[in-house]
Every structure is written in structure tokens, then in C-alpha cells.
Amino acid sequence: MTKLSHKTANKTLQYYNETARTFVQGTIDADLSKLHRRFLKLLPIQAHILDLGCGSGRDSKAFIDAGYQVTAIDGSEGCCRLAADYIGQPVLCQTFAELNFDAAFDGVWACASLLHVPYAELTDIFGKVARALRPGGTLYASFKYGDFEGQRNGRYFTDLDEERLAAVIEPVTGLEIVETFVTGDVRDGRGGETWLNVIGLVKN
């Protein structure tokens, strides 16, 4: 990571460590069941899922309760502690840059997490995600829709539209975009916000 990205990553992680309990309370009840079903139908039975940037552990718990094997990761120590208590298993405290798996997962779920990676580093991180997936594996990721990049609400954000997404994915060997779709925010009072949802596939 560059000096700039270390600084932005540290500031974002500091935000989540300082506000972990409030953040978890504000996101843990968000109903993403429709997105869960859309993702899970693309995976084999009893698939192994990497929840990349698990936050509260909300999605990990849903996948575990549905019978899937889950490895949960987050860069915030505060969120890791709360998520581990919630899902009943350890959560790895690890940044995206430290991701180092080789063909270990059938699916990677990166819901509203990779949006904290600077745009210039997204191709490298998507490459790490692709390597973590088995051949034929599926990626789900979501970003705030648009072309903004910078500090917002105490954190660093990289917004994506379809064109910006295609530009960072194109250089990643073996990873192709299968589908993109735009949704509103499911949280109360946030319906005006839009999200770019991405389904990717690692070629056999």
C-alpha cells in the first residue's frame, strides 16, 4: 500500500474501531435477504463463503444459519470482536491488502466493504479476491453508485458506476463481470441512496 492508502485505510479503520458498537447497531438488522438469495443460488450446496469486510457479522450469520461454511474477515478490531460474538465463531482481523488465500472459497461476499479501497488499488484487491476463489467461484460486491472518491462521513469512499467498475476489473486475470444491477438502500431513511451491485465469476 502507498503512504496515502495507509493513511486513508488507518483513518477509516479508526472510524470503525471508535464507532463499532453504534455502526453494528445501525446495520445489523438491515434486510438483505433478497441479495443473499440471489448470491446463494449461484453457489454449490454447503459452499465455503468468504465474508470480506463482515462488519456486524449480519451476513455471515445468515449464511451460517442457511448451512454454509463461512470465513469472516474484517479490518476493524472492534467490529471483529462484536461480529465474533454474534456469529459464534472467530473473525479474522485482516485488511484487504493482507488477503492471501489461494483457491479456498466457492464464493466471496463483499457487501459495502471494498468501497473503502482507493480506486487506484481496486484492481490489485480484485486480483487477490480472484485468487481466493476456486475456479467457477462467484463474487458479490457492492459500491455506492457514482464517481466520487474521497473522505465522506469520517471514512474514505470510492464510488463506482458501470464504466469505472469495468475499468478496474478488466486487467484482473480470470475474473469477469457476469451482471451488474442498481438497488436502493434498505435502511430506514436511506432509500434515496443507490448502490451498484456486482456479480463476478472466476473462469474455470
Backbone as a ProteinNet text record, in pm:
[ID]
protein_1_A
[PRIMARY]
MTKLSHKTANKTLQYYNETARTFVQGTIDADLSKLHRRFLKLLPIQAHILDLGCGSGRDSKAFIDAGYQVTAIDGSEGCCRLAADYIGQPVLCQTFAELNFDAAFDGVWACASLLHVPYAELTDIFGKVARALRPGGTLYASFKYGDFEGQRNGRYFTDLDEERLAAVIEPVTGLEIVETFVTGDVRDGRGGETWLNVIGLVKN
[TERTIARY]
83.7	0	87.3	44	117.3	100.2	183.4	172.5	32	-22	-156.5	-259	-251.7	-353.7	-340.5	-217.1	-201.1	-274.9	-259.1	-322.1	-473.7	-526	-671.2	-727.5	-657.9	-704.4	-705.2	-598.2	-590.2	-701	-731.6	-836.6	-972.8	-995.4	-1122.5	-1134.7	-1027.3	-1031.9	-1047.2	-983.7	-1000	-1146.8	-1211.9	-1353.7	-1434.6	-1411.4	-1490.5	-1456.3	-1330.6	-1295.6	-1362.1	-1369.1	-1426	-1578.1	-1639.7	-1786.1	-1844.4	-1764.4	-1804.2	-1943.3	-1968.3	-2096.6	-2213.9	-2197.1	-2302.4	-2321.7	-2210.5	-2217.6	-2290.7	-2255.5	-2319.7	-2469.4	-2505.4	-2647.2	-2724.4	-2658.5	-2725.7	-2735	-2661.1	-2657.8	-2701.8	-2703.8	-2723.1	-2862	-2960	-3097	-3137.4	-3045.3	-3077	-3114.1	-3224.6	-3275.2	-3217.2	-3116.2	-3054.2	-3088.5	-3200	-3234.7	-3248.6	-3299.7	-3312.2	-3175.4	-3079.7	-2944.6	-2878.7	-2902.6	-2849.1	-2895.6	-3025.9	-3080	-3020.8	-3004.6	-2950.4	-2806.6	-2730.9	-2592.4	-2585.2	-2660.5	-2650.1	-2694.8	-2787.1	-2833.1	-2724.5	-2618.9	-2507.3	-2398	-2413.8	-2310.4	-2351.2	-2252.8	-2285.3	-2339.9	-2405.9	-2456.3	-2339.1	-2357.9	-2256.9	-2128	-2142.4	-2027	-1952.5	-1826.5	-1744.6	-1741.1	-1789	-1801.6	-1703.7	-1635	-1554.7	-1638.5	-1670.5	-1740.4	-1632.1	-1605.9	-1491.1	-1532.9	-1491.8	-1538.2	-1673.9	-1679.5	-1807.3	-1882.8	-1815.6	-1884.8	-1948.1	-2079.4	-2152.7	-2158.3	-2132	-2149.8	-2289.2	-2370.8	-2509.4	-2519.2	-2439.8	-2449.7	-2385.4	-2275.3	-2213.2	-2312.1	-2384.6	-2480.3	-2590.3	-2638.1	-2742.4	-2691.4	-2567.3	-2511.6	-2488.1	-2437.8	-2415.9	-2548.7	-2650.4	-2782.6	-2843.5	-2803.2	-2853.7	-2772.6	-2671	-2596.5	-2465.6	-2418.4	-2293.5	-2175.8	-2058.4	-1935.2	-1888	-1853.5	-1818.9	-1686.1	-1601.3	-1484.2	-1510.1	-1513.2	-1543.1	-1416	-1400.7	-1282.1	-1326.3	-1258.1	-1279.1	-1150.1	-1126.8	-1005.7	-1016.5	-1138.9	-1161.6	-1164.6	-1075.8	-1072.8	-1204.2	-1260.7	-1387.5	-1499.3	-1510.6	-1614.3	-1588.4	-1462.5	-1430	-1479.1	-1456.9	-1499.7	-1650.9	-1721.8	-1868.1	-1924.4	-1867.5	-1915.1	-1889.2	-1774	-1742.3	-1843	-1878.9	-1980.3	-2114	-2146.7	-2276.8	-2287.6	-2181.7	-2189.6	-2142.6	-2081.3	-2041.2	-1917.6	-1831.9	-1704.8	-1605.7	-1474.9	-1375.3	-1389.5	-1352.1	-1346.5	-1200.9	-1148.1	-1010.1	-999.3	-905	-882.3	-771.5	-811.5	-719.5	-768.2	-675.7	-713.1	-721.9	-781.6	-792.6	-653.4	-559.8	-424.4	-354.8	-396.5	-335.3	-401.1	-502.9	-574.7	-478.4	-473	-374	-425.3	-530.3	-585.2	-566.5	-557.3	-539.6	-646.8	-743	-849.8	-914.8	-951.6	-1003	-1154.8	-1221.6	-1363.2	-1446	-1571	-1667	-1732.1	-1736.5	-1796.9	-1729.3	-1721.7	-1675.9	-1788.5	-1827.4	-1932.4	-1864.3	-1869	-1803.5	-1906.8	-1996	-2108.5	-2066.3	-2064.8	-2033.6	-1902.8	-1802.9	-1674.3	-1559.7	-1551.3	-1443.2	-1454.3	-1567.3	-1585.1	-1491.7	-1420.2	-1322.4	-1182.1	-1164.7	-1034.7	-1017.3	-905.4	-882.5	-893.5	-947.9	-974.5	-849.1	-734.2	-610.3	-565	-619.8	-577.4	-681	-795.4	-902.9	-865.7	-794.2	-755.7	-671.8	-577.4	-493.7	-577	-669.3	-752.4	-846	-904.6	-986.7	-903.5	-776.5	-688.8	-671.2	-657.1	-646.4	-775.7	-889.5	-1019.2	-1031.5	-991.4	-998.2	-912.7	-795.3	-708	-767.5	-843.8	-904.3	-1017.4	-1074.7	-1188	-1141.2	-1215.4	-1192.2	-1239	-1187.7	-1239.1	-1391	-1460.9	-1606.5	-1668.4	-1584.8	-1633.9	-1700.6	-1785.4	-1868.4	-1832.9	-1825.9	-1804.8	-1930.8	-1968.9	-2067.8	-1999.8	-2015.7	-1963.4	-2062.1	-2059.8	-2147	-2072.9	-2105	-2044.3	-2153.9	-2135.4	-2223.8	-2212	-2324.1	-2326	-2279.8	-2183.9	-2138.8	-1991.2	-1931	-1789.6	-1710.8	-1768.3	-1699.6	-1586.8	-1477.6	-1373.5	-1315.7	-1308.8	-1250.9	-1315.7	-1286.9	-1337.7	-1484.7	-1562.6	-1704.7	-1748.5	-1806.9	-1856.9	-1748.2	-1627.6	-1519.9	-1447.8	-1483.2	-1422.1	-1385.6	-1302.2	-1264.8	-1357.7	-1415.5	-1507.2	-1462.4	-1481	-1468.1	-1602.5	-1672.9	-1799.6	-1770.6	-1855.1	-1836.8	-1966.3	-1952.3	-2060	-2011.8	-2091.2	-2056.6	-1924.4	-1900.1	-1777.6	-1653.6	-1660.7	-1545.9	-1520.8	-1627	-1612.5	-1541.6	-1588.2	-1528.6	-1379.7	-1340.5	-1200.7	-1110.2	-1159.6	-1074.5	-1078.2	-1185.2	-1195.7	-1122.2	-1120.8	-1067.8	-926.1	-835	-699.1	-684.7	-788.4	-777.7	-791.2	-686.8	-685.3	-790.3	-875.7	-969.4	-1098.9	-1112	-1234.3	-1316.3	-1440.9	-1526.7	-1655.4	-1709.7	-1836.6	-1948.8	-2033.9	-2148.4	-2270.6	-2285.2	-2406.4	-2380.8	-2441.5	-2448.8	-2594.3	-2633.5	-2768.3	-2766.8	-2858.4	-2863	-2982.4	-2958.8	-3064.6	-3062.8	-3172.5	-3178.4	-3125.8	-3101.7	-3056	-3174.2	-3153.9	-3264.3	-3282.2	-3189.2	-3200	-3302.3	-3367.9	-3469.7	-3409.7	-3480.9	-3438.6	-3327.6	-3284.5	-3172.9	-3215.1	-3345.7	-3397.8	-3353.1	-3310.1	-3264.3	-3125	-3051.6	-2915.5	-2920.8	-2833.4	-2831.9	-2698.4	-2705.5	-2590.5	-2571.3	-2444	-2407.7	-2372.4	-2448.7	-2425.9	-2356.7	-2258.6	-2174.4	-2172.7	-2198	-2177.8	-2062.1	-1958.7	-1843.5	-1820.9	-1748.1	-1721	-1573.4	-1512.5	-1376.1	-1385.2	-1325.8	-1336.6	-1269.8	-1328.5	-1268.9	-1140
-119.8	0	124.9	227.4	352.3	424.2	527.4	606.9	666.5	714.3	771.2	668.4	546.1	447.4	397.1	391.3	357.8	459.8	588.2	693.8	686	667.2	660.9	535.4	422.6	298.1	309.8	367.6	381.3	471.8	579.3	670.7	602	524.6	453.1	347.2	270.6	168.4	232.4	347.3	418.5	456	501.9	536.1	415.6	298.9	181.4	128.9	140.2	97.7	186.9	316	410	405	362.2	365.2	224.9	121	-16.2	-51.2	-21.9	-62.2	12.1	141.3	218.9	172.1	147.7	100.4	-33.2	-125.6	-257	-242.9	-161.8	-143	-86.5	-2.9	60.8	-23.6	-134.1	-214.5	-359.6	-406.8	-549.7	-598.4	-510.2	-551.2	-519.7	-469.3	-440.5	-571.2	-569.5	-691.1	-704.4	-788.5	-814	-953.9	-1008.2	-1145.9	-1167.8	-1067.4	-1081.8	-1095.6	-1015	-1024.2	-1155.4	-1197.8	-1327.6	-1439	-1442.6	-1549.6	-1543.4	-1423.2	-1405.8	-1456.9	-1437.3	-1483.8	-1634.3	-1682.8	-1823.6	-1919.8	-1878.5	-1969.7	-1996.3	-1915.8	-1933.6	-2023.4	-2065.4	-2143.8	-2289.5	-2379.5	-2519.7	-2539.1	-2650.9	-2684.5	-2692.1	-2636.7	-2636.4	-2567.6	-2465.8	-2390.1	-2322.5	-2292.8	-2217.5	-2072.8	-1981.7	-1839.8	-1757.1	-1664.8	-1563.5	-1436.9	-1395.4	-1268.9	-1164.2	-1087.4	-997.5	-857.8	-822.2	-697.7	-720.7	-812	-864	-765.3	-659.5	-560.9	-623.3	-614	-664.1	-816.5	-883.2	-1027.9	-1067.7	-968.7	-993.4	-1096.3	-1076.5	-1164.6	-1300.3	-1299.9	-1426.8	-1514.6	-1453.7	-1531.6	-1588.8	-1509.1	-1558.2	-1677.4	-1670.8	-1780.6	-1904.7	-1884	-1996	-2063.4	-1981.7	-2036.1	-2112.6	-2077.6	-2146.1	-2271.3	-2301.8	-2426.3	-2414.2	-2290.9	-2272.1	-2257.4	-2293.4	-2271	-2129.2	-2054.8	-1914	-1881.9	-1811.4	-1746.2	-1596.6	-1534	-1391.4	-1313	-1201	-1115.8	-970.7	-895.2	-751	-685.1	-562.8	-492	-420.7	-403.5	-331.6	-429.2	-409.1	-497	-488.8	-369.1	-353	-431.1	-421.6	-497.1	-646.6	-687.4	-830	-889.5	-819.1	-869.7	-883.7	-781.7	-784.8	-889.7	-898.6	-996	-1138.5	-1162.2	-1297	-1341	-1250.2	-1282.1	-1314.6	-1240.2	-1254.6	-1384.2	-1420.8	-1540.5	-1667.1	-1652.6	-1770.7	-1840.3	-1766.5	-1823.4	-1709	-1739.8	-1633.2	-1558	-1431.4	-1347.8	-1303.6	-1323.5	-1285.1	-1134.2	-1073.4	-929.7	-907.3	-863.6	-858.1	-751.8	-675.9	-576.9	-643.7	-572.1	-625.1	-648.5	-560	-573.5	-698.5	-746.5	-866.3	-995.6	-985.5	-1103.8	-1195.4	-1322.2	-1413.1	-1556.8	-1581.4	-1715.9	-1762.1	-1891.1	-1947.7	-2053.2	-2020.1	-2112.8	-2180.2	-2099.1	-2152.6	-2144.6	-2063.9	-2035.9	-2055.2	-2095.5	-2105.5	-1971	-1885.7	-1754.5	-1651.8	-1529.5	-1416.3	-1314.6	-1277.3	-1178.4	-1052.8	-944.7	-819.4	-708.1	-708.5	-614.3	-483.2	-375.5	-242.2	-241.3	-311	-316.3	-269.1	-319.8	-279.4	-133.3	-71.7	70.6	160.6	105.3	183.9	174.7	98.9	86.1	199.2	273.2	375.8	316.4	395.4	346.7	288.5	353.6	309.3	171.8	127.2	-1.6	-111.6	-78.1	-177.3	-294.8	-269.4	-379.7	-482.2	-435.3	-526.7	-605.6	-539.8	-608.7	-708.2	-670.7	-766.1	-886.1	-864.7	-976.6	-1072.2	-1018.1	-1102.2	-1180.5	-1114	-1180.8	-1293.9	-1268.5	-1371.9	-1492.2	-1467.1	-1578.5	-1656.7	-1588.6	-1657.1	-1750	-1726.9	-1806.7	-1929.6	-2037.8	-2156.5	-2131.8	-2207.2	-2195.1	-2215.1	-2125.3	-2128.5	-2057.1	-1998.5	-1930.1	-1797.2	-1752.5	-1634.3	-1523	-1401.5	-1281.6	-1197.6	-1150.7	-1043.4	-924.9	-807	-684.8	-572	-472.6	-356.5	-228.5	-124.9	7.2	112.2	222.5	335.4	378	410.2	437.8	580.4	592.5	725.5	726.3	846.4	858.7	937.3	953	1023.7	937.4	1003.3	936	1035.5	995.3	1082	1060.7	1152.4	1142.7	1182.1	1102.3	1131.4	1065.8	1144.2	1091.6	1016.9	1073.1	1017	897.8	860.3	743.4	774.9	689.9	705.4	619.6	678.9	606.2	614.6	504.4	501	456	548.7	514.6	462.4	373.9	318.9	325.5	350.4	323.1	209.6	172.4	56.5	75.6	196.8	222.6	215.3	275.4	271.7	130.1	54.5	-84.6	-165.4	-153.3	-230.1	-200.4	-75.8	-36.3	-102.6	-123.5	-185.3	-338.3	-395.1	-540.5	-594.5	-519.4	-567.6	-624.5	-562.2	-616.6	-741.6	-780.4	-892	-1024.8	-1102.5	-1229.7	-1325.5	-1375.1	-1480.4	-1435.7	-1306.3	-1257.2	-1179.4	-1219.1	-1147	-1103.9	-991.1	-941.8	-1016.9	-1080.8	-1153.1	-1062.7	-978.9	-898.2	-779.5	-666.2	-552.7	-508	-457.3	-404.4	-300.2	-206.4	-93.9	-111.4	-92.2	-103.6	18.9	39	141.7	88.1	176.8	137.7	82.7	-31.4	-94.2	-36.9	44.9	100.1	212.6	224.7	328.5	466.6	546.1	682.3	697	585.6	591	548.2	545.1	494.4	573.2	697.7	778.1	744.1	666.8	627.9	506	504.8	393.3	320.2	190.9	101.5	26.8	14.7	-69.1	-207.7	-307	-445.6	-519.4	-600.5	-667.4	-817.2	-896.1	-1040.4	-1072.1	-1135.5	-1173.6	-1323.4	-1373.9	-1517.4	-1538.9	-1634.8	-1676.4	-1791.4	-1774.2	-1872.5	-2004.4	-2112.3	-2244.9	-2258.6
0	0	0	-68.3	-69.4	63.6	82.1	204.5	216.4	101.9	103.5	146.3	88.8	120	262.9	315.1	457	542.6	508	586.6	576.7	454	437.7	502.2	487.6	548.7	700.4	757.5	902.4	955.3	882.5	927	921.9	816.3	803.8	912.4	935.6	1040.5	1178.6	1199	1326.4	1347.3	1240.2	1248.9	1295.3	1232.5	1267.5	1406.9	1447.8	1583.4	1688.4	1659	1756.1	1760	1649.6	1640.5	1622.3	1652.4	1620.3	1673.1	1798.5	1856.9	1790.1	1766.9	1700.7	1557.2	1487.7	1348.7	1341	1429	1429.4	1455.3	1554.8	1586.4	1468.2	1386.7	1275.1	1149	1144.8	1022.1	1041.8	1163.8	1186.9	1147.3	1148.5	1116.3	971.6	891.3	751.3	680.1	609	544.4	403.6	391.9	261.6	210.6	256.6	222.3	71.8	0.2	-145.4	-211.2	-165.2	-219.4	-178.3	-55.2	-11.4	-104.1	-131.6	-216.3	-356.8	-407.3	-542.8	-550.9	-444.2	-435.9	-412	-315.1	-274.8	-384.6	-469	-575	-678.3	-677.1	-769.1	-711.9	-586.3	-518.1	-505.5	-492.4	-467.3	-325.7	-303.3	-170.3	-71.9	48.2	153.7	109.4	28.4	-20.3	94.4	70.3	164.8	116.6	200.5	165	246.4	179.6	247.9	258.2	381	404.6	425.2	321.1	316.2	360.9	482.3	543.1	605.7	702.4	752.9	840.7	889.2	972.1	1094.8	1104.5	1220.9	1227.5	1114.7	1107.5	1062.1	1027.1	984.3	871.3	767.1	651	679.4	752.7	792.1	867.4	960.9	1039.8	951.8	856.7	765.7	684.9	639.3	560.4	647.3	768.1	860.7	893.7	923.9	957	839.7	716.6	597.5	563.7	646.2	629.1	553.9	533.9	461	556.5	509.3	584.3	555.5	659.2	641.7	709.8	637.4	695.8	690.7	806.4	815.5	845.1	773.8	787.1	798.3	883.6	887.5	934.6	892	931.9	1064	1114.4	1239.9	1356.4	1452.6	1570.1	1647.4	1655.4	1726.6	1661.9	1529.8	1458.6	1467.5	1460.3	1469.1	1600.8	1710.3	1841.3	1847.7	1802.6	1808.7	1712.8	1593.2	1495.6	1543.1	1604.5	1653.8	1759.8	1849.2	1949.4	1883.9	1779	1714.2	1634.6	1563.8	1477.9	1547.1	1664.8	1740.3	1687.5	1617.5	1572.2	1553.2	1550.8	1537.2	1404.4	1407.4	1287.8	1269.6	1152.4	1124.8	1113.6	1186.2	1177.3	1075	956.8	844	745.3	688.6	588.5	451.4	357.1	220.6	161	190.4	136	187.8	304.7	364.7	318.4	234.6	187.1	111.2	151.2	92.3	93.4	17.3	2.9	-140.8	-158.5	-292.4	-316.8	-402.7	-442.8	-321.3	-222	-95.9	-82.7	-166.1	-144.3	-271.1	-248.6	-359.5	-388.4	-288.1	-305.2	-216.1	-264.4	-183.8	-179.4	-57.7	-34	19.1	-59.7	-21.4	-28.5	68.8	70.2	136.1	58.2	111.1	188.7	136.9	205.5	116.1	-5.1	-94.7	-135.9	-105.8	-136.6	-57.2	40.8	115.9	56.7	-50.7	-116.4	-217.6	-214.8	-317.1	-457.8	-548.9	-684.8	-750.1	-729.6	-792.8	-743.5	-629.4	-572.7	-590.3	-648.3	-658.3	-748.5	-857.4	-945.9	-871.1	-790.9	-713.4	-613	-546.2	-447.4	-515	-627.8	-702.3	-747.2	-777.2	-810.8	-694	-571.8	-452.5	-430.4	-455.8	-442.1	-543	-666.8	-770.7	-734.3	-678.2	-638.3	-521.6	-437.4	-323	-363.7	-482.5	-529.4	-606.4	-589.9	-670	-812.9	-910	-1047.1	-1048.8	-1115.6	-1115.6	-997.6	-910.2	-791.1	-822.8	-730.8	-752.3	-654.1	-705.5	-625.1	-624.5	-506	-495.5	-427.5	-484.3	-422.5	-446.7	-359.9	-378.6	-343.4	-419.2	-404.7	-412.4	-342.5	-364.3	-511	-572	-716.1	-744.6	-838.3	-877.9	-912.1	-910.6	-945.4	-840.6	-721.9	-613.1	-557.4	-519.1	-440.6	-342	-215.1	-113.3	22.1	115.9	252.2	257	328	346.5	477.1	565.5	693.2	771.7	771.9	853	793.8	670.6	606.4	462.2	403.6	263.5	179.1	75.5	-11.8	-157.3	-228.9	-373.3	-430.6	-494	-559.3	-700.2	-748.6	-883	-962.3	-1092.3	-1186.9	-1277.2	-1375.1	-1457.4	-1532	-1580.3	-1656.7	-1567.9	-1451.5	-1358.6	-1309	-1286.6	-1246.4	-1354.9	-1478	-1588.6	-1602.2	-1579.3	-1594.6	-1491.3	-1368.9	-1266.4	-1273.1	-1327.5	-1337.4	-1460.2	-1568.8	-1696.6	-1686.2	-1608.5	-1601.3	-1513.9	-1440.7	-1346	-1421.1	-1418	-1490.4	-1434.8	-1523.4	-1486.3	-1424	-1391	-1327.7	-1430.1	-1447.8	-1540.8	-1472.3	-1515.4	-1463.6	-1533.4	-1455.3	-1509.6	-1515.3	-1413.4	-1402.1	-1311.6	-1344.5	-1252.3	-1244.6	-1127.9	-1111.9	-1000.9	-1009.1	-915.7	-822.6	-692.9	-593.3	-502.3	-430.4	-327.9	-195.6	-102.9	30.6	109.9	177.8	251.1	391.3	437.7	573.2	578.2	691.5	709.6	685.5	606.9	582.1	480.8	420.2	325.3	184.8	159.9	33.7	-88	-68.8	-180.9	-228.4	-149.3	-187.1	-279.4	-379.1	-473.6	-468.3	-496.9	-488.4	-619.4	-659.6	-773	-719.3	-758.8	-718.1	-830.9	-794.8	-893.7	-868.3	-971.5	-966.7	-1060.8	-1007.8	-1087.5	-1083	-1179.5	-1189.9	-1222.2	-1152.6	-1185.9	-1285.5	-1400.6	-1507.6	-1469.1	-1515	-1492.9	-1574
[MASK]
++++++++++++++++++++++++++++++++++++++++++++++++++++++++++++++++++++++++++++++++++++++++++++++++++++++++++++++++++++++++++++++++++++++++++++++++++++++++++++++++++++++++++++++++++++++++++++++++++++++++++++

